[in-house]
CSV table of C-alpha atoms and ligand atoms in Angstrom, one decimal:
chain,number,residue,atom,x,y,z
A,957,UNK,CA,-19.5,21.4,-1.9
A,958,UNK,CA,-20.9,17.8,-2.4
A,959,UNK,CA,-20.8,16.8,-6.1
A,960,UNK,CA,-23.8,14.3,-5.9
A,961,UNK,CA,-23.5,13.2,-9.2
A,962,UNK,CA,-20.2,11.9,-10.7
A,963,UNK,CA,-20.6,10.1,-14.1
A,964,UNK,CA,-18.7,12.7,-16.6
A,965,UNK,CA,-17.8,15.1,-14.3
A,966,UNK,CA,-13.6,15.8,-14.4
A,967,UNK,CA,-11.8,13.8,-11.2
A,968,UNK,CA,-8.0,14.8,-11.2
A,969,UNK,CA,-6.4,12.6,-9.0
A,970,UNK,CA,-2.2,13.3,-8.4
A,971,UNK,CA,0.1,10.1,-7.1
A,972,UNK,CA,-2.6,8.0,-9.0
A,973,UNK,CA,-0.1,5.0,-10.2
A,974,UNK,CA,-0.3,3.1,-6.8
A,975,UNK,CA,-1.9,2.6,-3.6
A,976,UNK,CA,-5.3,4.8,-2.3
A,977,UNK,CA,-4.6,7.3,-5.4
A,978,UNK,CA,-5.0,4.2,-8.0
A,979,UNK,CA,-8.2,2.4,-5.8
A,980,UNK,CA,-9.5,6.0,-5.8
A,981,UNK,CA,-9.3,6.8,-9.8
A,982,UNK,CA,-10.4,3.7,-10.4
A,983,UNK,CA,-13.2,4.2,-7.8
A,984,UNK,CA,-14.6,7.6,-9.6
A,985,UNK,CA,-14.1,5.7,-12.8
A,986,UNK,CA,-16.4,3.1,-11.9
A,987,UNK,CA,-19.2,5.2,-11.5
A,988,UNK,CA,-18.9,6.9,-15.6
A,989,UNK,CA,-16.3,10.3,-13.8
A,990,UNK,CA,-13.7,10.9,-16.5
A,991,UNK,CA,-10.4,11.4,-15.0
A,992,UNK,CA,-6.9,12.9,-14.7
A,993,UNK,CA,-4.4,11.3,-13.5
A,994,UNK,CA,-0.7,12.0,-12.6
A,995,UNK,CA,2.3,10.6,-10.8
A,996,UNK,CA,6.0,11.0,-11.6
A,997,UNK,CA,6.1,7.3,-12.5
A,998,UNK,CA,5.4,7.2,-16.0
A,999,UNK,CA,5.2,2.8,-15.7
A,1000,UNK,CA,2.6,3.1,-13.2
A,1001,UNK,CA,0.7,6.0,-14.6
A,1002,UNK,CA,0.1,4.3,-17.8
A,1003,UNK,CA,-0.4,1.0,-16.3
A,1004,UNK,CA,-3.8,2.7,-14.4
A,1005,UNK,CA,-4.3,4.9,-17.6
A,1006,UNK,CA,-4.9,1.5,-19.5
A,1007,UNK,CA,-7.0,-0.3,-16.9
A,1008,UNK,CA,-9.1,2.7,-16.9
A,1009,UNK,CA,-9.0,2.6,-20.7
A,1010,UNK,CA,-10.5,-0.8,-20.5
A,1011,UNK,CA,-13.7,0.9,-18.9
A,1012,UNK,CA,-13.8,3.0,-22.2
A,1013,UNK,CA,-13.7,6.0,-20.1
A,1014,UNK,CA,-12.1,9.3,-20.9
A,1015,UNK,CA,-8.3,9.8,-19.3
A,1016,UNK,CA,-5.6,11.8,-19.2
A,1017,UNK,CA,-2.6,11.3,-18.2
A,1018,UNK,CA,0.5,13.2,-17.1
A,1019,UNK,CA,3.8,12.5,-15.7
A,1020,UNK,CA,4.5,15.2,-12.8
A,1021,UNK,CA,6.5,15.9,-10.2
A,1022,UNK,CA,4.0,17.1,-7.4
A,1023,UNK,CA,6.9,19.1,-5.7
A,1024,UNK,CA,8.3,20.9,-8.6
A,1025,UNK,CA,6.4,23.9,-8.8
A,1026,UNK,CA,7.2,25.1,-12.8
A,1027,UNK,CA,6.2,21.4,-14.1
A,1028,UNK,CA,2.8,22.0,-11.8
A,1029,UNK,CA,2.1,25.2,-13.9
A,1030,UNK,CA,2.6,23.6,-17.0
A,1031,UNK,CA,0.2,20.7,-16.2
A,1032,UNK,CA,-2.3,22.6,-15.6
A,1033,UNK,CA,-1.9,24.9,-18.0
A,1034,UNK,CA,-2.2,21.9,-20.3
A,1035,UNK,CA,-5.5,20.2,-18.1
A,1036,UNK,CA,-6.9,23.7,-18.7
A,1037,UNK,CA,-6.4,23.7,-21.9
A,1038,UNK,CA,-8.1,20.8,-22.9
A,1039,UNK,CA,-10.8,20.7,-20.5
A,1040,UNK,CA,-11.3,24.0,-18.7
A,1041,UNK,CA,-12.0,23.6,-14.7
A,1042,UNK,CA,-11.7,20.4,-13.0
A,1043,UNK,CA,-15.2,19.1,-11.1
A,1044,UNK,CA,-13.1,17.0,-8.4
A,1045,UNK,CA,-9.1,17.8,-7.2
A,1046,UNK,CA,-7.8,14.9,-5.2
A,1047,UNK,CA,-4.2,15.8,-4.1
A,1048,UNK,CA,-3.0,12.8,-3.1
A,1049,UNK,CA,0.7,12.2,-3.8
A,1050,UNK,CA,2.7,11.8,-0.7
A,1051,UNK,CA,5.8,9.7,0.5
A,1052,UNK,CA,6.1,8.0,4.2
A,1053,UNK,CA,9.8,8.8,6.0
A,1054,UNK,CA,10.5,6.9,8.9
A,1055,UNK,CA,13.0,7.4,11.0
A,1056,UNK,CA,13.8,9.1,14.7
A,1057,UNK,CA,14.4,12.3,14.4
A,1058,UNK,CA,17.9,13.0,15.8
A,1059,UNK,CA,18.9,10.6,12.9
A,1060,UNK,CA,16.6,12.2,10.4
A,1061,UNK,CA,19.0,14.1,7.6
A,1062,UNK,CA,17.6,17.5,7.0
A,1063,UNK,CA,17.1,16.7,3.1
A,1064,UNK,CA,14.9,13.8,4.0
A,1065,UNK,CA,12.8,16.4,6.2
A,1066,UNK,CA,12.8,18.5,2.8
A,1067,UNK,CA,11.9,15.9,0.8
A,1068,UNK,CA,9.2,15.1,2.8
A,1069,UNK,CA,8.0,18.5,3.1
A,1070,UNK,CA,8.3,19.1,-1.0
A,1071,UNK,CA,6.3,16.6,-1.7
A,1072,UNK,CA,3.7,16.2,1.6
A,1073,UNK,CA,3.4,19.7,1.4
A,1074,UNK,CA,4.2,22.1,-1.5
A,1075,UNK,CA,2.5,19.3,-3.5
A,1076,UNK,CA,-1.1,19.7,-2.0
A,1077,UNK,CA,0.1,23.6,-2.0
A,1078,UNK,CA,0.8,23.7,-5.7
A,1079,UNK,CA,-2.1,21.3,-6.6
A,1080,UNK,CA,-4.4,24.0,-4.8
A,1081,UNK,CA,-2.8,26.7,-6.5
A,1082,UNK,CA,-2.8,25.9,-9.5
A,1083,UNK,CA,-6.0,24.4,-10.2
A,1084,UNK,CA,-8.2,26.1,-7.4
A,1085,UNK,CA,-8.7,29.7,-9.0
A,1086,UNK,CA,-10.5,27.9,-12.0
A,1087,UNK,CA,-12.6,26.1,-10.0
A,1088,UNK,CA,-14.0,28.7,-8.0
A,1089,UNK,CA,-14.4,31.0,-11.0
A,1090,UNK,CA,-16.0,28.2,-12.7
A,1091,UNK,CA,-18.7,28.2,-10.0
A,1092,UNK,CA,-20.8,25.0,-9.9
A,1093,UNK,CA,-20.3,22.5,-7.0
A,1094,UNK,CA,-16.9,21.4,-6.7
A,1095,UNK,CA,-14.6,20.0,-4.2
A,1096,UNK,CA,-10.6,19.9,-3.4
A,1097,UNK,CA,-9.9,16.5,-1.3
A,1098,UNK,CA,-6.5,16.8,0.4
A,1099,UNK,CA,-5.2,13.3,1.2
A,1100,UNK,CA,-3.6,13.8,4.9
A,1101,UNK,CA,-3.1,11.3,7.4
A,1102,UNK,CA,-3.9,9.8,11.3
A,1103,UNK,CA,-0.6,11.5,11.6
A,1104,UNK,CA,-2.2,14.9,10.9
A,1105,UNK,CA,-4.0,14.3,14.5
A,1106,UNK,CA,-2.2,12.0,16.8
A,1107,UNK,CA,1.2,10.9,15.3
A,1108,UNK,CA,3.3,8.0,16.1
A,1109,UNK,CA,7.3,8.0,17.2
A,1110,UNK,CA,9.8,8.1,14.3
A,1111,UNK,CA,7.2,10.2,12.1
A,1112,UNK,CA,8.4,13.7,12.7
A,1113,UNK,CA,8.9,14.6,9.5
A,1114,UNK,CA,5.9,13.1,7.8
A,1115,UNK,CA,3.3,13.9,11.3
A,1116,UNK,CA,5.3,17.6,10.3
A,1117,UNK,CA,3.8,17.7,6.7
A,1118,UNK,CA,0.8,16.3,7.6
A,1119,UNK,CA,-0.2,18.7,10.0
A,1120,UNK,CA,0.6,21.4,7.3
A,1121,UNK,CA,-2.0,19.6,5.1
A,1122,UNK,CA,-4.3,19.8,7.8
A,1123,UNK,CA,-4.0,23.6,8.9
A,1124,UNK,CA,-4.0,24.3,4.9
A,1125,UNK,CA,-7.0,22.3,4.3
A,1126,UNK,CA,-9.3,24.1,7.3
A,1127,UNK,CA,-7.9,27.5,6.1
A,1128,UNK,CA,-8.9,26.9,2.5
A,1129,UNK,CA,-12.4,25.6,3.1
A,1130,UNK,CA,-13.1,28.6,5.6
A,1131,UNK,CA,-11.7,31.2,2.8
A,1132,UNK,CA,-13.9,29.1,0.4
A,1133,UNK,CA,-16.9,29.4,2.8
A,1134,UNK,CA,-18.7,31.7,0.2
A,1135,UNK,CA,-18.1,29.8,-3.1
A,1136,UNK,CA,-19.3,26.6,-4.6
A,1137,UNK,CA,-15.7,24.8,-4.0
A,1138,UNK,CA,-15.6,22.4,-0.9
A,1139,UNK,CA,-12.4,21.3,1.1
A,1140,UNK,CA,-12.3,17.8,2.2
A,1141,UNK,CA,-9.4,16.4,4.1
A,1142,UNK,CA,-8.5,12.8,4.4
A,1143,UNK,CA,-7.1,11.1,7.3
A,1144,UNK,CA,-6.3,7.5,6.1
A,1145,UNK,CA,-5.2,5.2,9.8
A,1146,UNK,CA,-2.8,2.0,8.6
A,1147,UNK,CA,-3.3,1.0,4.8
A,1148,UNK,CA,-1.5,-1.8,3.3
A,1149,UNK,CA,0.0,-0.2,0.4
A,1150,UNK,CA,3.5,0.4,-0.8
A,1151,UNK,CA,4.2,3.6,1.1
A,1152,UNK,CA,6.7,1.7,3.8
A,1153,UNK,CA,8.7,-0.1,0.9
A,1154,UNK,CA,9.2,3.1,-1.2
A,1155,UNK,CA,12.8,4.4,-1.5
A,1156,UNK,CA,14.3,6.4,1.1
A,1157,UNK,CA,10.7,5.9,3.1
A,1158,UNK,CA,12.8,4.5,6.1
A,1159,UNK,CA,15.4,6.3,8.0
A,1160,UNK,CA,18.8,3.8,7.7
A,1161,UNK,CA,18.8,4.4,11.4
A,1162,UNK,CA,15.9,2.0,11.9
A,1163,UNK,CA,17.1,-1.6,12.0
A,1164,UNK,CA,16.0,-4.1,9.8
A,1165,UNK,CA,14.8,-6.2,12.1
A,1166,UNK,CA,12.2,-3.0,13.0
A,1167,UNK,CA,11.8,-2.2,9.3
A,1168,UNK,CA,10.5,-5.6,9.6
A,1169,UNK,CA,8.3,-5.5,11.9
A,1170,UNK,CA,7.0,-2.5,10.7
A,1171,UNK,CA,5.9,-4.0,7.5
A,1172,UNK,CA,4.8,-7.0,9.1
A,1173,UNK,CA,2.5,-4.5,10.9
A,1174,UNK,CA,0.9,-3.0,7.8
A,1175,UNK,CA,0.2,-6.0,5.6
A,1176,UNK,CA,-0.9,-7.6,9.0
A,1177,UNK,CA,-3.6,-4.7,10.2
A,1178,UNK,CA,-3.6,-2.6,7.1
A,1179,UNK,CA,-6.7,-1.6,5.4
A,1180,UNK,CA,-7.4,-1.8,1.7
A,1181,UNK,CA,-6.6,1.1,-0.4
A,1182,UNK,CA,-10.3,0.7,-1.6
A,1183,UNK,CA,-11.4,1.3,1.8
A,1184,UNK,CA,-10.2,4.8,1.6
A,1185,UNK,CA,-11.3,5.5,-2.4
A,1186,UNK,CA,-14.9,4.3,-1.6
A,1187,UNK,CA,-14.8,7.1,1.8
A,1188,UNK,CA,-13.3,9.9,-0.6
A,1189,UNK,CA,-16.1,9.0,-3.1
A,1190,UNK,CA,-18.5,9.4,-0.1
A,1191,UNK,CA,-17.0,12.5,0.8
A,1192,UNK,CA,-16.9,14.3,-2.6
A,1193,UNK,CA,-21.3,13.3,-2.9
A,1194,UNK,CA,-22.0,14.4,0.5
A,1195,UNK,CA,-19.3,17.4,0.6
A,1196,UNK,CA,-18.0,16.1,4.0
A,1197,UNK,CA,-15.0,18.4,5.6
A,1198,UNK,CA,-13.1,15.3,7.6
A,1199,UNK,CA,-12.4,11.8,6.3
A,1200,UNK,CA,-11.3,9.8,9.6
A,1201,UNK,CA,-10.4,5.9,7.7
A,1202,UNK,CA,-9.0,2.6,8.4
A,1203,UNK,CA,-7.7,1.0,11.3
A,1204,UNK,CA,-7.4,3.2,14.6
A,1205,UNK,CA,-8.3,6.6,12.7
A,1206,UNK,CA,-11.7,7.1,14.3
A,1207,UNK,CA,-10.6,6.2,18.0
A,1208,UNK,CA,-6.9,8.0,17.9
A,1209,UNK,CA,-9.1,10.9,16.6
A,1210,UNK,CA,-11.3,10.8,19.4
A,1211,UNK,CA,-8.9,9.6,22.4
A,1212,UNK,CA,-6.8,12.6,21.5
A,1213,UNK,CA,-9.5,15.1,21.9
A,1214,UNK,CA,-10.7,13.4,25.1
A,1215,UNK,CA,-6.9,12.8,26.7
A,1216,UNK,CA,-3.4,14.2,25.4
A,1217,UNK,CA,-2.0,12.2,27.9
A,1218,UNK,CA,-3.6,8.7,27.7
A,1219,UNK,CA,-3.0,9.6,23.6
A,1220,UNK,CA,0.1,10.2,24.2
A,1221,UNK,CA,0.7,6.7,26.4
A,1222,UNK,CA,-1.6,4.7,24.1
A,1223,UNK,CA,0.8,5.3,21.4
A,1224,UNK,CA,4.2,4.9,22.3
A,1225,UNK,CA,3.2,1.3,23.8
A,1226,UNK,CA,1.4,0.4,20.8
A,1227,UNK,CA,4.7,2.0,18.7
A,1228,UNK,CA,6.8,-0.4,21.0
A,1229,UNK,CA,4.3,-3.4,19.5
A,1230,UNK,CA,4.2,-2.5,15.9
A,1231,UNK,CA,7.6,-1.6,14.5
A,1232,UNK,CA,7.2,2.6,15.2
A,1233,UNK,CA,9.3,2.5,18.2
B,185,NAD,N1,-0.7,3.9,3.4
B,185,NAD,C1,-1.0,4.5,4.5
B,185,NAD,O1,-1.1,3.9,5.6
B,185,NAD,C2,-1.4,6.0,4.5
B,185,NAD,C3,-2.0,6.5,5.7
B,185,NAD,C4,-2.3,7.8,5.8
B,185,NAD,C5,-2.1,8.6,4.7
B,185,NAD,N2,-1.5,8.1,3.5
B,185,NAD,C6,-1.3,9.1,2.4
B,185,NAD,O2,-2.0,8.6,1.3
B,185,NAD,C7,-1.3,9.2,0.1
B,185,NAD,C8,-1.0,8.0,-0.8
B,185,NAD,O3,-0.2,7.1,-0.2
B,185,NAD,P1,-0.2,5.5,-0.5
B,185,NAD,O4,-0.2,4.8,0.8
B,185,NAD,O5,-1.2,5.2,-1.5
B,185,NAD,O6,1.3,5.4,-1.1
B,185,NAD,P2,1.9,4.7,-2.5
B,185,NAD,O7,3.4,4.8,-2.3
B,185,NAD,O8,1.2,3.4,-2.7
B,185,NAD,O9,1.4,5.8,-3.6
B,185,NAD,C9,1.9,7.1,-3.7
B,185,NAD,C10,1.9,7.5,-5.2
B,185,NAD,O10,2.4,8.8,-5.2
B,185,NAD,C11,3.4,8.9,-6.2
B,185,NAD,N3,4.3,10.0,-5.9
B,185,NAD,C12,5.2,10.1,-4.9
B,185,NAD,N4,5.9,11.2,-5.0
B,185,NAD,C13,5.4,11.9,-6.0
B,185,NAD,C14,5.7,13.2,-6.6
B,185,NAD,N5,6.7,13.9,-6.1
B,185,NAD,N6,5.0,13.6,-7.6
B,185,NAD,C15,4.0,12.8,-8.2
B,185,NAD,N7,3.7,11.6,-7.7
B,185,NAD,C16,4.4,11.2,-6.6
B,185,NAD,C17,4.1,7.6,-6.2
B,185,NAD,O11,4.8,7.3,-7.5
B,185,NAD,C18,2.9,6.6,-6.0
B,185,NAD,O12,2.3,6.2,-7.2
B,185,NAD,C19,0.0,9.8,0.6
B,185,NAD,O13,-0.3,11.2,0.7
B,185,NAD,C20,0.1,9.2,2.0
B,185,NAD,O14,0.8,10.1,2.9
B,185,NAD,C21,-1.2,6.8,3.4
């Protein structure tokens, strides 16, 4: 349900030490929300912790593991604790994995899926009963992706989990229909943040010539990570359901519900272009 007004309301925000998680704490920041944050990379989490501490704003921080479901209990048992319900929930943490999937190890497909998916799972779980007993306008933002809707080749694993974030996120918002908690999901197109250079994010399958390429691609056409922080914070005031951002989201979105099959041919020639394929 749109939260209008965000100077000290609560903003938790997982997978917050780098890319659209960071530019979207720090976004919510800006305007006076006091915030958790949490990613399992305790050098990047306290290196946002202190820029936010420079705005003399109230943070917590905590290092977690999105996809390990006992440590997700604990934090928010402890978030609880200390402040009771949380006014905004952005799950956000997710990894990339590229590579075709023929070549794809089935432990990369679970990685994926532990993180992509029983993170926003867990991060529902465990902090969504609160906020819906809590009552009081407040919204769970699930960060999904262009590959939640029209995928490109050499995704299968992540366009797997993102779809899963997707069919979660509709679900939810229905079953929340009658409370004051609002489901927003995001679908980021091509951002230029560290996602592709992350360990284990490509498939040793995939060349390096078309790793290359890839990344070429992305710091080439890539959007800002602030692009997509400043539409969450829109979404979250005007209680949007979809987020469509960055390059290509809007007309992927739209091609795919006009044609399947030009979609379908769009992308694998533009795949062939960019590095995907
Ligand atoms: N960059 C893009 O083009 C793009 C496009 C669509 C969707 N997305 C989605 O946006 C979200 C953020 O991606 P990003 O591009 O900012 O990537 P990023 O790599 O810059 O940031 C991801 C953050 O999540 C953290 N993280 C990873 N695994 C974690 C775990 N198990 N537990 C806790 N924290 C964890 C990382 O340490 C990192 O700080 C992801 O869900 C991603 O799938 C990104």
């Amino acid at each position: 349900m749109a939260v209008p007004q965000l100077k000290d309301k609560w903003v938790l925000v997982t997978g917050a030490g780098s890319g659209i998680g960071r530019a979207t704490a720090m976004a919510f920041a800006r305007l006076g929300a006091k915030l958790v944050i949490a990613d399992n990379n305790p050098e990047a989490l306290d290196e946002v912790g202190l820029a936010i501490a420079r705005l003399r704003l109230e943070c917590l921080a905590f290092q977690v593991d999105v996809a390990d479901e006992a440590a997700m209990l604990r934090f928010a048992h402890a978030v609880h604790v200390r402040i009771g319900a949380i006014d905004v929930l952005i799950n956000n943490a997710g990894i990339g994995y590229h590579g075709p999937f023929l070549y794809s190890p089935l432990k990369s497909w679970r990685r994926v899926l532990d993180i992509n998916v029983m993170g926003v799972v867990h991060g529902c779980h465990v902090f969504g009963q609160r906020m819906v007993d809590a009552g009081g306008a407040r919204q769970i933002v699930n960060v999904a992706s262009l590959a939640g809707i029209a995928p490109t080749p050499n995704t299968s694993a992540y366009a797997a989990s993102k779809h899963a974030v997707m069919g979660l996120s509709d679900v939810l918002s229905m079953e929340l229909a009658n409370s004051k908690v609002g489901v927003t999901a995001v679908c980021p197109g091509i951002i230029n943040t560290p996602i592709t250079t992350a360990a284990g994010a490509i498939s040793s399958a995939i060349s390096v010539a078309q790793t290359d390429k890839l990344r070429a691609y992305y710091e080439r056409t890539g959007a800002s990570a602030d692009v997509v922080a400043q539409a969450i914070v829109d979404a979250v005031r005007s209680g949007r359901s979809l987020v469509l951002v960055g390059p290509c989201a809007k007309p992927m979105y739209h091609l795919k519900r006009l044609s399947r099959a030009l979609a379908r041919a769009v992308t694998i020639s533009d795949a062939r272009k960019n590095g995907y394929l």
